[in-house]
CSV table of C-alpha atoms and ligand atoms in Angstrom, one decimal:
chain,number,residue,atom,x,y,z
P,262,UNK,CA,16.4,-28.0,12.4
P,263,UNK,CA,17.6,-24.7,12.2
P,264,UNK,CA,15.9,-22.9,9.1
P,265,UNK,CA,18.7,-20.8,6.8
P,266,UNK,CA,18.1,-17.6,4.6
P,267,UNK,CA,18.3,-18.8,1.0
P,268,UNK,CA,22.2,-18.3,0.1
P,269,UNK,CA,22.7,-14.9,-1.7
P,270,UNK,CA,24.5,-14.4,-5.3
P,271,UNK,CA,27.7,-15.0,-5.0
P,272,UNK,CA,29.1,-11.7,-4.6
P,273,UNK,CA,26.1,-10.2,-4.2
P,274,UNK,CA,25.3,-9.7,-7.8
P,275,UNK,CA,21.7,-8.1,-8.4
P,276,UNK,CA,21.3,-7.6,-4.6
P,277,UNK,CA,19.7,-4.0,-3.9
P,278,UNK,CA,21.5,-2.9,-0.9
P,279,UNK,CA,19.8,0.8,-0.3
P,280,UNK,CA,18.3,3.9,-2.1
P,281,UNK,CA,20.6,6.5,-3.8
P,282,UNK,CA,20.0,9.4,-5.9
P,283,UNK,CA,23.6,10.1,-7.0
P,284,UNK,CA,24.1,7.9,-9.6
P,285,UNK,CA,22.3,5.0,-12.1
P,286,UNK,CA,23.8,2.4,-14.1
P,287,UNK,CA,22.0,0.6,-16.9
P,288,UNK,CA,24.0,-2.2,-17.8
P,289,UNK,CA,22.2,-3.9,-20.3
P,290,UNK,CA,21.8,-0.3,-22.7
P,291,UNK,CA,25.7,0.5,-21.2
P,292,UNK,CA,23.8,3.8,-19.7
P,293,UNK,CA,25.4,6.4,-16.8
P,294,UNK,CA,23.8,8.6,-15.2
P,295,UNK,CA,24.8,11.7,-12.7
P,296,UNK,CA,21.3,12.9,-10.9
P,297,UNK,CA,19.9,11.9,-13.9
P,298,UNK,CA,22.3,13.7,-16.3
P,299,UNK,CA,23.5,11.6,-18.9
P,300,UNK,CA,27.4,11.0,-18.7
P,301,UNK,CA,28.1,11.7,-21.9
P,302,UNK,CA,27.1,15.3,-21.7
P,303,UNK,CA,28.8,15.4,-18.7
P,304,UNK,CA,32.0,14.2,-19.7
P,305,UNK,CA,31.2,16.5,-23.0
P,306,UNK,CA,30.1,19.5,-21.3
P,307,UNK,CA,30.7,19.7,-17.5
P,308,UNK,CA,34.1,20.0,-15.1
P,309,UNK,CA,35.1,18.4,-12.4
P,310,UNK,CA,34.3,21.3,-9.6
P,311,UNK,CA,30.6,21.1,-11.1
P,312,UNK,CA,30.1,17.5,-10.9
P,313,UNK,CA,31.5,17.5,-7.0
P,314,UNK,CA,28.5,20.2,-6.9
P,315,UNK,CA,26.1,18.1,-8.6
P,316,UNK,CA,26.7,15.2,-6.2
P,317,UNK,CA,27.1,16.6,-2.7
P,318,UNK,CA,24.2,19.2,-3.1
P,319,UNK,CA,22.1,17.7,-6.0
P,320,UNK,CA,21.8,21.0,-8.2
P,321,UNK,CA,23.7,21.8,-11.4
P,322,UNK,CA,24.9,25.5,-9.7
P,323,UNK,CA,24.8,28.6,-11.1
P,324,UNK,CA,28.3,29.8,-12.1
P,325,UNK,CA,28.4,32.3,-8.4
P,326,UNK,CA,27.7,29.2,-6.7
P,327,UNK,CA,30.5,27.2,-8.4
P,328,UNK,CA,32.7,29.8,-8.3
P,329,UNK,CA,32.5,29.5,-4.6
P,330,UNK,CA,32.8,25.6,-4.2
P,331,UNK,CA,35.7,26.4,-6.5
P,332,UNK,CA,37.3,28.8,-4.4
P,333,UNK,CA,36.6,26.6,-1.4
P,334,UNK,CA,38.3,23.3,-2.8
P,335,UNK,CA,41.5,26.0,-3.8
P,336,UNK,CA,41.5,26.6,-0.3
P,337,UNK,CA,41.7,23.7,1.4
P,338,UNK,CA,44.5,22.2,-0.9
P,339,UNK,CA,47.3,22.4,1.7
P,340,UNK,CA,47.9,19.4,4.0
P,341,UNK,CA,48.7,20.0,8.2
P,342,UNK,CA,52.6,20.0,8.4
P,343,UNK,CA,52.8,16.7,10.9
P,344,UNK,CA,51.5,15.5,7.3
P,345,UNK,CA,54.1,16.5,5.2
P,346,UNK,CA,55.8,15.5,7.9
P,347,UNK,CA,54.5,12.1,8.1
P,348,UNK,CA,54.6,11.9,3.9
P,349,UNK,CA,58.4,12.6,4.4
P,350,UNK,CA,58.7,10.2,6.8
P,351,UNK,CA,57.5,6.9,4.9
P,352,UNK,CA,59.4,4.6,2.9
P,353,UNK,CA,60.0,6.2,-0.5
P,354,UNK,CA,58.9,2.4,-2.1
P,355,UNK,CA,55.8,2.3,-0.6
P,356,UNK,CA,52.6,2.4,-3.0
P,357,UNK,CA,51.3,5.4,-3.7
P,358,UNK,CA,47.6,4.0,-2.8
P,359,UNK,CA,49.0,2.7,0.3
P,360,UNK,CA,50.4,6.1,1.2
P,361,UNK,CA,47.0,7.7,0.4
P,362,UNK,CA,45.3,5.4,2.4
P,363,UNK,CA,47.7,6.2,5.5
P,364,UNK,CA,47.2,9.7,4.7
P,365,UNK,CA,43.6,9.6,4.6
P,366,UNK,CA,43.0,8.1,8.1
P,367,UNK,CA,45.6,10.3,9.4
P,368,UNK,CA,44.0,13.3,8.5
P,369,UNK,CA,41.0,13.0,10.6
P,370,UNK,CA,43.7,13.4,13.2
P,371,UNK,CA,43.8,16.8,12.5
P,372,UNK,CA,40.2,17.5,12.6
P,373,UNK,CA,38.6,19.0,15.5
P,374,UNK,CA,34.9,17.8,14.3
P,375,UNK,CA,35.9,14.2,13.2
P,376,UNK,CA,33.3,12.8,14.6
P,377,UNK,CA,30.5,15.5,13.6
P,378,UNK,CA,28.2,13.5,11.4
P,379,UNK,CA,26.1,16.6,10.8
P,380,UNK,CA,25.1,18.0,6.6
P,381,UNK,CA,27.4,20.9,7.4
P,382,UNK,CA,30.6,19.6,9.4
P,383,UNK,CA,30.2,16.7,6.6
P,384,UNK,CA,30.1,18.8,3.9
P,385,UNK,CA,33.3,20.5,5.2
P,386,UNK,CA,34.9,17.0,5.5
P,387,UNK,CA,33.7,16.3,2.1
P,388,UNK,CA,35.5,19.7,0.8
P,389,UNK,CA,38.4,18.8,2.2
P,390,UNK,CA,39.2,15.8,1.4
P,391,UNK,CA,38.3,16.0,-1.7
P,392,UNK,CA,40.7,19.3,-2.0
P,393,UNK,CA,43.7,17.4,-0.5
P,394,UNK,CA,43.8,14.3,-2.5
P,395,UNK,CA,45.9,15.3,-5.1
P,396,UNK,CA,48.3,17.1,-2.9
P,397,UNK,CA,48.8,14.2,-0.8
P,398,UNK,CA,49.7,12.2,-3.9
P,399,UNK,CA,52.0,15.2,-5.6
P,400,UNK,CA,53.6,15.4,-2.2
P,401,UNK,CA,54.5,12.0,-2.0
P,402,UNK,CA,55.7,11.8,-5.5
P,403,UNK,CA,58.1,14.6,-4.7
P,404,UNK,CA,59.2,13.7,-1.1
P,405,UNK,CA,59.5,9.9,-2.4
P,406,UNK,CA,62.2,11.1,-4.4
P,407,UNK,CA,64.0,13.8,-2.6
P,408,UNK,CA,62.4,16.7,-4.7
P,409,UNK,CA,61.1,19.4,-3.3
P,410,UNK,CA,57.3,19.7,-2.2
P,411,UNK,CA,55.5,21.9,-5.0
P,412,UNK,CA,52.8,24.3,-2.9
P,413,UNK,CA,48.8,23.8,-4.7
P,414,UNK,CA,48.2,27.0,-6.3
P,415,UNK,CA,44.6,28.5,-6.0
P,416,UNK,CA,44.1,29.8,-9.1
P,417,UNK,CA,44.1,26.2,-11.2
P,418,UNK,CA,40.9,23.5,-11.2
P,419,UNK,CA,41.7,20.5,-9.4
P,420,UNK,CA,43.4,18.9,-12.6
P,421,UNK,CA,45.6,21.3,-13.7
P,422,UNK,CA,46.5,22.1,-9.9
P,423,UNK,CA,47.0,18.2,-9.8
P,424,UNK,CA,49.2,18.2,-13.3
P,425,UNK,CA,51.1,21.3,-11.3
P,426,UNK,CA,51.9,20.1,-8.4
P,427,UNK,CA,53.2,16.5,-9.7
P,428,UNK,CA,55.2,17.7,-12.6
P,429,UNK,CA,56.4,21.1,-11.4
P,430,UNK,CA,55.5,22.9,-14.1
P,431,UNK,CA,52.6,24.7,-15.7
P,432,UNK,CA,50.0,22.6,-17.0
P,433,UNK,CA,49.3,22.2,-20.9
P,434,UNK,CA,45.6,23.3,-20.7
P,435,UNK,CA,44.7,20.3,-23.4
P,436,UNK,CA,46.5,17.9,-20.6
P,437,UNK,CA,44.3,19.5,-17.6
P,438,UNK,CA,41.2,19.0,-19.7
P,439,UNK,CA,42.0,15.3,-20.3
P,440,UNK,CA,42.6,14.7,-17.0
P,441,UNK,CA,39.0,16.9,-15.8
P,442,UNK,CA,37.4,14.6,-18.4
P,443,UNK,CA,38.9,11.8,-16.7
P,444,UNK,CA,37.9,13.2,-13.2
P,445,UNK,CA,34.4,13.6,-14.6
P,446,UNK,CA,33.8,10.0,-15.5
P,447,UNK,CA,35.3,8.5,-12.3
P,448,UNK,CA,32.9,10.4,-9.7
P,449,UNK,CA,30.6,8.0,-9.2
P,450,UNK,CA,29.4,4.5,-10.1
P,451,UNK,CA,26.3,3.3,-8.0
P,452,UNK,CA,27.1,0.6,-5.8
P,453,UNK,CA,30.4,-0.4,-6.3
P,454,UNK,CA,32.5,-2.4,-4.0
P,455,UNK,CA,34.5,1.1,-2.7
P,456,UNK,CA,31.4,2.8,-2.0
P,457,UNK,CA,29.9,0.1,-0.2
P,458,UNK,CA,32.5,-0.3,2.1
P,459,UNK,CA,32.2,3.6,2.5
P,460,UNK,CA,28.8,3.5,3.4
P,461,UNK,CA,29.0,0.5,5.5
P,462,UNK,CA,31.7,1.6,7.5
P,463,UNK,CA,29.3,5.1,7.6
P,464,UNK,CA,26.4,3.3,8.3
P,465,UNK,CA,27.7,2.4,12.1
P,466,UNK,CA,28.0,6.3,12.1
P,467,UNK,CA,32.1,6.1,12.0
P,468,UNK,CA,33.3,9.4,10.8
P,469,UNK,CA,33.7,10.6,7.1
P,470,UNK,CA,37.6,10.0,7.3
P,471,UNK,CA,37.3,6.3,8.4
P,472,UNK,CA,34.6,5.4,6.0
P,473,UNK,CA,36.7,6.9,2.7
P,474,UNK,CA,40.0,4.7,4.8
P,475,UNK,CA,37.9,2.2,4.1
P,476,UNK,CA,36.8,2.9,0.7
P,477,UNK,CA,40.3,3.7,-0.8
P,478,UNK,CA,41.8,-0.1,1.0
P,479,UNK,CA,38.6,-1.1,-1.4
P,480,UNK,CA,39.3,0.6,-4.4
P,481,UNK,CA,43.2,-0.5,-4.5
P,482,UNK,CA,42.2,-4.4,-5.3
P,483,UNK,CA,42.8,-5.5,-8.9
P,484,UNK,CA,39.6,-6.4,-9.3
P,485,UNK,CA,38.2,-2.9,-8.8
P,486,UNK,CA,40.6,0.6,-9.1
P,487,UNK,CA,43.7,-1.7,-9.3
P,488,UNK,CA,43.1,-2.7,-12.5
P,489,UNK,CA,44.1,0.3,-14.6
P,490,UNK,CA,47.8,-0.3,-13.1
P,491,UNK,CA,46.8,-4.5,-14.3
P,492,UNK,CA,46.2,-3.1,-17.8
P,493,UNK,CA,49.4,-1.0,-18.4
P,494,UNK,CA,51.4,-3.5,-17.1
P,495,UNK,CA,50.2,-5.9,-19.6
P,496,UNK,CA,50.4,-3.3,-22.5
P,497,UNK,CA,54.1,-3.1,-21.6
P,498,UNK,CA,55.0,-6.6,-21.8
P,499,UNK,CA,52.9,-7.1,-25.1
P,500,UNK,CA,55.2,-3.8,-26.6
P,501,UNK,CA,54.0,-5.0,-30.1
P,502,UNK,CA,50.4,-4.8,-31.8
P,503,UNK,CA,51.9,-8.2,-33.7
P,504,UNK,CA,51.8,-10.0,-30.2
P,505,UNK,CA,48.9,-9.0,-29.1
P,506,UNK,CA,46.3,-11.8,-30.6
P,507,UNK,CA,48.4,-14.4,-28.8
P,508,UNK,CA,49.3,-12.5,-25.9
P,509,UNK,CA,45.5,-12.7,-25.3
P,510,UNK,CA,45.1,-16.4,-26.1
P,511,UNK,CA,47.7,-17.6,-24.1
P,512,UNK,CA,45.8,-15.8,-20.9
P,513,UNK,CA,42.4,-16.8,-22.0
P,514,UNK,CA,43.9,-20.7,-22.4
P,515,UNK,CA,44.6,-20.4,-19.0
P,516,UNK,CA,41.7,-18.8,-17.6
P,517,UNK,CA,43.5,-16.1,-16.4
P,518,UNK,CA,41.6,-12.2,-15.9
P,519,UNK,CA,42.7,-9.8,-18.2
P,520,UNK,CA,42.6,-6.8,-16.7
P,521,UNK,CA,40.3,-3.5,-18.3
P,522,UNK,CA,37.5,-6.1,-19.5
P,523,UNK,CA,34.6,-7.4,-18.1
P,524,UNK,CA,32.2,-5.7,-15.4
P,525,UNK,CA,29.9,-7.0,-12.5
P,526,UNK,CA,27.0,-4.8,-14.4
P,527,UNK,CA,27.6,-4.0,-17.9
P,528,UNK,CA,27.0,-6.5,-20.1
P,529,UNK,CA,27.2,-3.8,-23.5
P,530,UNK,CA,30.4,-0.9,-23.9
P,531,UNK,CA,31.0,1.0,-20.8
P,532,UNK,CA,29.9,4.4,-21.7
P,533,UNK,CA,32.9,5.8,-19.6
P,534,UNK,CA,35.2,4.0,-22.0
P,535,UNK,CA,33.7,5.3,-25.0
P,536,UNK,CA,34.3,8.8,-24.0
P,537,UNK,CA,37.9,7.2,-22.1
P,538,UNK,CA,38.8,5.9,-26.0
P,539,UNK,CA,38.3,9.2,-27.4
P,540,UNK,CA,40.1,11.1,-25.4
P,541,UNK,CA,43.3,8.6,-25.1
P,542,UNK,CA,43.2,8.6,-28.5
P,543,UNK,CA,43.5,13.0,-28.9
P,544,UNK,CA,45.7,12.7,-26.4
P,545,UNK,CA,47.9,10.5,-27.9
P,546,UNK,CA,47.7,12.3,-30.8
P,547,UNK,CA,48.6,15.6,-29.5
P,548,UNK,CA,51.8,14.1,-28.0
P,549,UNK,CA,52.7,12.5,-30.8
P,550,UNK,CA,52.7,9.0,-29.7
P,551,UNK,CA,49.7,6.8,-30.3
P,552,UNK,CA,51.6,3.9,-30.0
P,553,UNK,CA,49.8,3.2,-26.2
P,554,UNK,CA,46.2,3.5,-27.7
P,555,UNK,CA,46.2,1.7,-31.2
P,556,UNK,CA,48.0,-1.2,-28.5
P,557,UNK,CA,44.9,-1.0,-26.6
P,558,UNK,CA,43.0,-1.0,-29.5
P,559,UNK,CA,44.7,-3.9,-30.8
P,560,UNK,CA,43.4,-5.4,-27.1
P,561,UNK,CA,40.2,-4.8,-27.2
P,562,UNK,CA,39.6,-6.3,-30.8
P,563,UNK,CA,41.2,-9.7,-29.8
P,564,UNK,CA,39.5,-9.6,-26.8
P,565,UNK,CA,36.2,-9.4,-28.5
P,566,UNK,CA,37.3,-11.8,-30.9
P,567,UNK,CA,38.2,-14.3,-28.4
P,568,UNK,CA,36.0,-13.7,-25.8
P,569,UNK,CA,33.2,-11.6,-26.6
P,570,UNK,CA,34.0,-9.4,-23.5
P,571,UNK,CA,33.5,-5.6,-23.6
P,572,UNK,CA,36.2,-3.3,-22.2
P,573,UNK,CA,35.5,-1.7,-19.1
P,574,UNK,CA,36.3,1.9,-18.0
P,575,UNK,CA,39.5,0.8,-16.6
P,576,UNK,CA,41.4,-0.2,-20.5
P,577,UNK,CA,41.2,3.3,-22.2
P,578,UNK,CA,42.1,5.5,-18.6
P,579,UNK,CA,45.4,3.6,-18.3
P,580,UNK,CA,46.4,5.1,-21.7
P,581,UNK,CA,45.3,8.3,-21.1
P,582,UNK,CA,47.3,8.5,-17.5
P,583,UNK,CA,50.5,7.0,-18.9
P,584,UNK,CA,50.1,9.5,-22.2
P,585,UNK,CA,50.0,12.2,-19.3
P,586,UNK,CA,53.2,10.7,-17.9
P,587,UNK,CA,51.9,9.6,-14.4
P,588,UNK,CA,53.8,6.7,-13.4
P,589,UNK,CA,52.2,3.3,-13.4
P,590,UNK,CA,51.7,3.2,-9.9
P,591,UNK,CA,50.0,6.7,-9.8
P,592,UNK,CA,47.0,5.1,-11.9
P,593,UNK,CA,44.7,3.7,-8.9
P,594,UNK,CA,45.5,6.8,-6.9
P,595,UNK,CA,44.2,9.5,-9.8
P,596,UNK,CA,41.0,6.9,-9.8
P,597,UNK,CA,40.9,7.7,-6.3
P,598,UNK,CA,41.1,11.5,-7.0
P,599,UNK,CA,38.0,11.5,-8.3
P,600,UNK,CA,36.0,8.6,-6.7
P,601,UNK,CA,36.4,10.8,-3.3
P,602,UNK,CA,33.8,13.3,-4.7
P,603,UNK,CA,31.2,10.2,-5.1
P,604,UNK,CA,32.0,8.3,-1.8
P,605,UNK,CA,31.4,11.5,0.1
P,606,UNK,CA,28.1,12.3,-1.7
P,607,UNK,CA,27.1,8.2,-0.5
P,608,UNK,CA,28.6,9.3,3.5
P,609,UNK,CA,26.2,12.6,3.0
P,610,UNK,CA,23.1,10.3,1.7
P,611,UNK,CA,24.0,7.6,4.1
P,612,UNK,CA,24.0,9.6,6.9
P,613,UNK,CA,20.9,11.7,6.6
P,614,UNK,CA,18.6,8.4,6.9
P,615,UNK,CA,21.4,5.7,8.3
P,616,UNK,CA,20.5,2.6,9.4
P,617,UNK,CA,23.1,0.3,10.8
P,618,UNK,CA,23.8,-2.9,7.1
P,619,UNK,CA,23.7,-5.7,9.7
P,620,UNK,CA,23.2,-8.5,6.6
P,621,UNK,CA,23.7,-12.3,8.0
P,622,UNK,CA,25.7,-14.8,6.3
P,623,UNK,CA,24.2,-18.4,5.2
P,624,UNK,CA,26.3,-20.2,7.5
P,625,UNK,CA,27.3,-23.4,5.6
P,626,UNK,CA,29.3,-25.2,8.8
P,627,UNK,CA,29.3,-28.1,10.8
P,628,UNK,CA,26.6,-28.2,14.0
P,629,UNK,CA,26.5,-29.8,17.1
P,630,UNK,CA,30.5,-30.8,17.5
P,631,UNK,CA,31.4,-32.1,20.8
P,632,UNK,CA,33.6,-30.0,22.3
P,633,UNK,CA,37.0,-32.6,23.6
P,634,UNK,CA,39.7,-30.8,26.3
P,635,UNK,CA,42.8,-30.0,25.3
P,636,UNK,CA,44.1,-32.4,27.7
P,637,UNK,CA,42.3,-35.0,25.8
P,638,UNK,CA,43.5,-34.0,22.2
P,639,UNK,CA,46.6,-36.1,20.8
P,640,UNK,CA,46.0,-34.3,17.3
P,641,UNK,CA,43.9,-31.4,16.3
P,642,UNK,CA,40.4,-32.1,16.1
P,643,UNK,CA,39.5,-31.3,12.7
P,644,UNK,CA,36.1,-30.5,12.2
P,645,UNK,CA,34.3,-31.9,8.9
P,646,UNK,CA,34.5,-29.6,6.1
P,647,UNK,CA,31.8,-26.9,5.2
P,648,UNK,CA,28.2,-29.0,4.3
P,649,UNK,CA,26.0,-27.7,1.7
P,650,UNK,CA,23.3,-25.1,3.0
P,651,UNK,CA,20.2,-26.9,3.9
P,652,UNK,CA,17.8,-26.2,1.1
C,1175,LIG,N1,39.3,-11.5,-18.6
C,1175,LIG,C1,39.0,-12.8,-19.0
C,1175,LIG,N2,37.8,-13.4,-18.7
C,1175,LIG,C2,36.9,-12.7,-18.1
C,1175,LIG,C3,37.2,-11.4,-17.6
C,1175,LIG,C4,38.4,-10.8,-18.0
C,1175,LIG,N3,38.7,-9.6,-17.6
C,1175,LIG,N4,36.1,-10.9,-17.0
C,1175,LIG,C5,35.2,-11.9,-17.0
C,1175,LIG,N5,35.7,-13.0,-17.6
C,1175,LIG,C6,35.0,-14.2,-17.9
C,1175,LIG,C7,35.1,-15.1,-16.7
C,1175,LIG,O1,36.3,-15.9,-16.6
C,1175,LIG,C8,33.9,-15.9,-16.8
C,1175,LIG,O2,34.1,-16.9,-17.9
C,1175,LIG,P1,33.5,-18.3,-17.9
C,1175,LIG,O3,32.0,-18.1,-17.9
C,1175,LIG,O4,34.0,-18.9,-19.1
C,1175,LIG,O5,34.0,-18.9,-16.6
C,1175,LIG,C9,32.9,-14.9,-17.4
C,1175,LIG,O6,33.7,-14.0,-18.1
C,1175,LIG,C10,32.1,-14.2,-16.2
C,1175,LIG,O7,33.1,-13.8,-15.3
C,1175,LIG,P2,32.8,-13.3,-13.8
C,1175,LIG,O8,34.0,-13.2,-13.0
C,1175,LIG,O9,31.6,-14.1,-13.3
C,1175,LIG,O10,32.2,-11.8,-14.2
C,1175,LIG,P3,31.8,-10.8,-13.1
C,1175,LIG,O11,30.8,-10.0,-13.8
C,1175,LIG,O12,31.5,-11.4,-11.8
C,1175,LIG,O13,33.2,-10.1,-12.8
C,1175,LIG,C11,34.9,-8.5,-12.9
C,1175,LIG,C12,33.4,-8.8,-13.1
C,1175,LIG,C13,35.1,-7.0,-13.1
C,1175,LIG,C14,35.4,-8.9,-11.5
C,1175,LIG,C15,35.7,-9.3,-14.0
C,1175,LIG,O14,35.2,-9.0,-15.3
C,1175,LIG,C16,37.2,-9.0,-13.9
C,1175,LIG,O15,37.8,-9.6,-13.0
C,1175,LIG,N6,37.7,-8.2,-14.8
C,1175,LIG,C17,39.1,-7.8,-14.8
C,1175,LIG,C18,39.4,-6.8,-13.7
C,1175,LIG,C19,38.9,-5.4,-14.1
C,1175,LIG,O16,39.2,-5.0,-15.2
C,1175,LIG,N7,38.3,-4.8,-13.1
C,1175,LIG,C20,37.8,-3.4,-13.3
C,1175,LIG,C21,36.3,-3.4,-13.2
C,1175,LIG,S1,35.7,-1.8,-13.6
């Protein structure tokens, strides 16, 4: 008898899949941590630029040493024409995430290095894909609707650039700092299901391009970035803080997932929603509409009530995003904004000690099945359903 592995979590829950030293979660406390910086301070105290810093080279940089990766990322904002080109080119319905996944893969097309795995040619990758991100995503939110392409201006941060390019117009500097804030809390996330599939595809020492493809066709599911899109959506149809009690029971009755609660690893508050609540909740405030964030609010108290489940990181940013005026289906993309910074620092880390993930699966099949000619077969041969793994 053939001896299996003993069958893994479901999901892979608890399993320890490699060494990082980007980023720690404690779920139990509801603890994040940056290089062992505590998130709070970050999202508090740090930018965007600085956290890309902190990731990719591990130091908190001195300000002539951020001023250059600053100047760098300003650089690198503009996208090859056959992009544009391309952007231009795609159905104006498509999905934003789709489109940046498209876009992603395709710009490796237009590197000479792609497939330089080295610190230094990975680095650059790193750069500029992080750099381009938002200009893919304000260029296709122009194009899509026959406006004209707004050019990424060098002397903005990567969130007021962003808020620039996709509105047109200057950025309110309280609205660029909600967004950095934003940017800040979505770097990185240990082992998440994006990452994983970035380091995976990595691992088999693909290029940087096709391992963040990979990660952003990850990210898009509503079970992971999707579900900040999930939670607006919902908000929408609720309209009223009177509906929202049964609003919630009537998905809870039929088991259904509410989107923007619930995590893989936290079982106490997200600490990324604490700081998400806060600033939805000024933001709101300074546009003079709070209407999206008490509703969330309103959510997250039946939820408790009901369920006892704690929101996740993905509630409080769909407020914040809409408050900005992104559309809806902008809201996975902006995750992605910022998630590009973290997936390259796991390429960077995966790469300088790779070893191929090769993990087997417990194969819970039929054995030994005669094989009968297709001359022979007067019906399909179905073969007896999955067994239990031998124990
Ligand atoms: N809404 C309603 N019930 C939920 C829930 C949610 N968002 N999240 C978890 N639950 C319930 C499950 O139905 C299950 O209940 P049961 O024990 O009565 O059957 C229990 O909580 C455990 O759920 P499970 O799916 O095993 O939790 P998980 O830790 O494996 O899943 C998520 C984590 C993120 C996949 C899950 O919470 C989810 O689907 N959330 C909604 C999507 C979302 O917001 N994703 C963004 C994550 S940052």
């Amino acid at each position: 008898m053939i001896s299996s592995p003993p069958p893994p979590e479901a999901g892979l829950r608890g399993a320890v899949v490699g060494n990082t030293t980007l980023s720690s979660i404690n779920g139990d406390e509801g603890k994040l941590i940056y290089r062992g910086l505590d998130i709070h301070d970050l999202a508090r105290k740090s930018t965007f630029e600085e956290i890309c810093y902190l990731l990719w080279f591990g130091a908190l940089p001195t300000r002539a040493h951020l001023d250059e990766l600053r100047a760098k990322l300003a650089q690198r904002r503009s996208l090859p024409k056959q992009l544009v080109t391309l952007l231009r080119d795609l159905p104006p319905t498509a999905a934003p995430i789709d489109v940046l996944r498209t876009a992603v893969s395709a710009m490796g097309l237009f590197d000479k290095h792609v497939n330089d795995t080295s610190r230094d040619a990975s680095l650059e990758k790193a750069i500029t894909l992080t750099a381009t991100f938002p200009t893919i995503l304000a260029a296709y939110h122009n194009l899509s609707r026959g406006e004209a392409l707004v050019e990424p201006r060098r002397d903005l941060d990567t969130a007021a650039n962003f808020l620039y390019m996709f509105f047109g117009k200057d950025p309110d500097r309280d609205a660029a700092r909600v967004l950095d804030v934003a940017l800040i809390l979505h770097a990185d996330h240990g082992m998440n299901a994006s990452t994983f599939s970035a380091i995976v595809t990595a691992a088999t020492l693909s290029d940087m391009y096709s391992a963040i493809t990979s990660a952003v066709g990850t990210l898009k599911g509503p079970l992971h970035g999707g579900a900040n899109e999930g939670v607006i959506k919902n908000l929408l149809e609720i309209q009223s803080p009177d509906g929202v009690e049964a609003w919630v029971q009537d998905r809870l009755s039929k088991h259904e997932k509410i989107m923007g609660f619930g995590h893989a690893v936290y079982k106490a508050y997200d600490p990324r929603a604490t700081e998400l609540k806060a600033i939805a909740k000024d933001a709101g405030q300074r546009a003079g509409n709070t209407k999206w964030v008490d509703l969330t609010e309103r959510m997250e108290q039946a939820v408790w009530k009901q369920k006892q489940l704690y929101p996740n990181v993905d509630l409080y940013s769909a407020s914040v995003y809409y408050t900005l005026g992104f559309p809806t289906e902008y809201f996975t993309p902006i995750f992605a904004v910022s998630r590009v910074a973290g997936w390259c620092a796991h390429v960077l880390e995966q790469y300088a000690d790779n070893k191929l993930i090769r993990p087997r699966a417990n194969y819970v099949g039929p054995r030994g099945i005669e094989y009968v000619p297709v001359q022979a077969r007067t019906s399909d041969v179905v073969l007896p359903n999955a067994e239990p793994a031998a124990s």
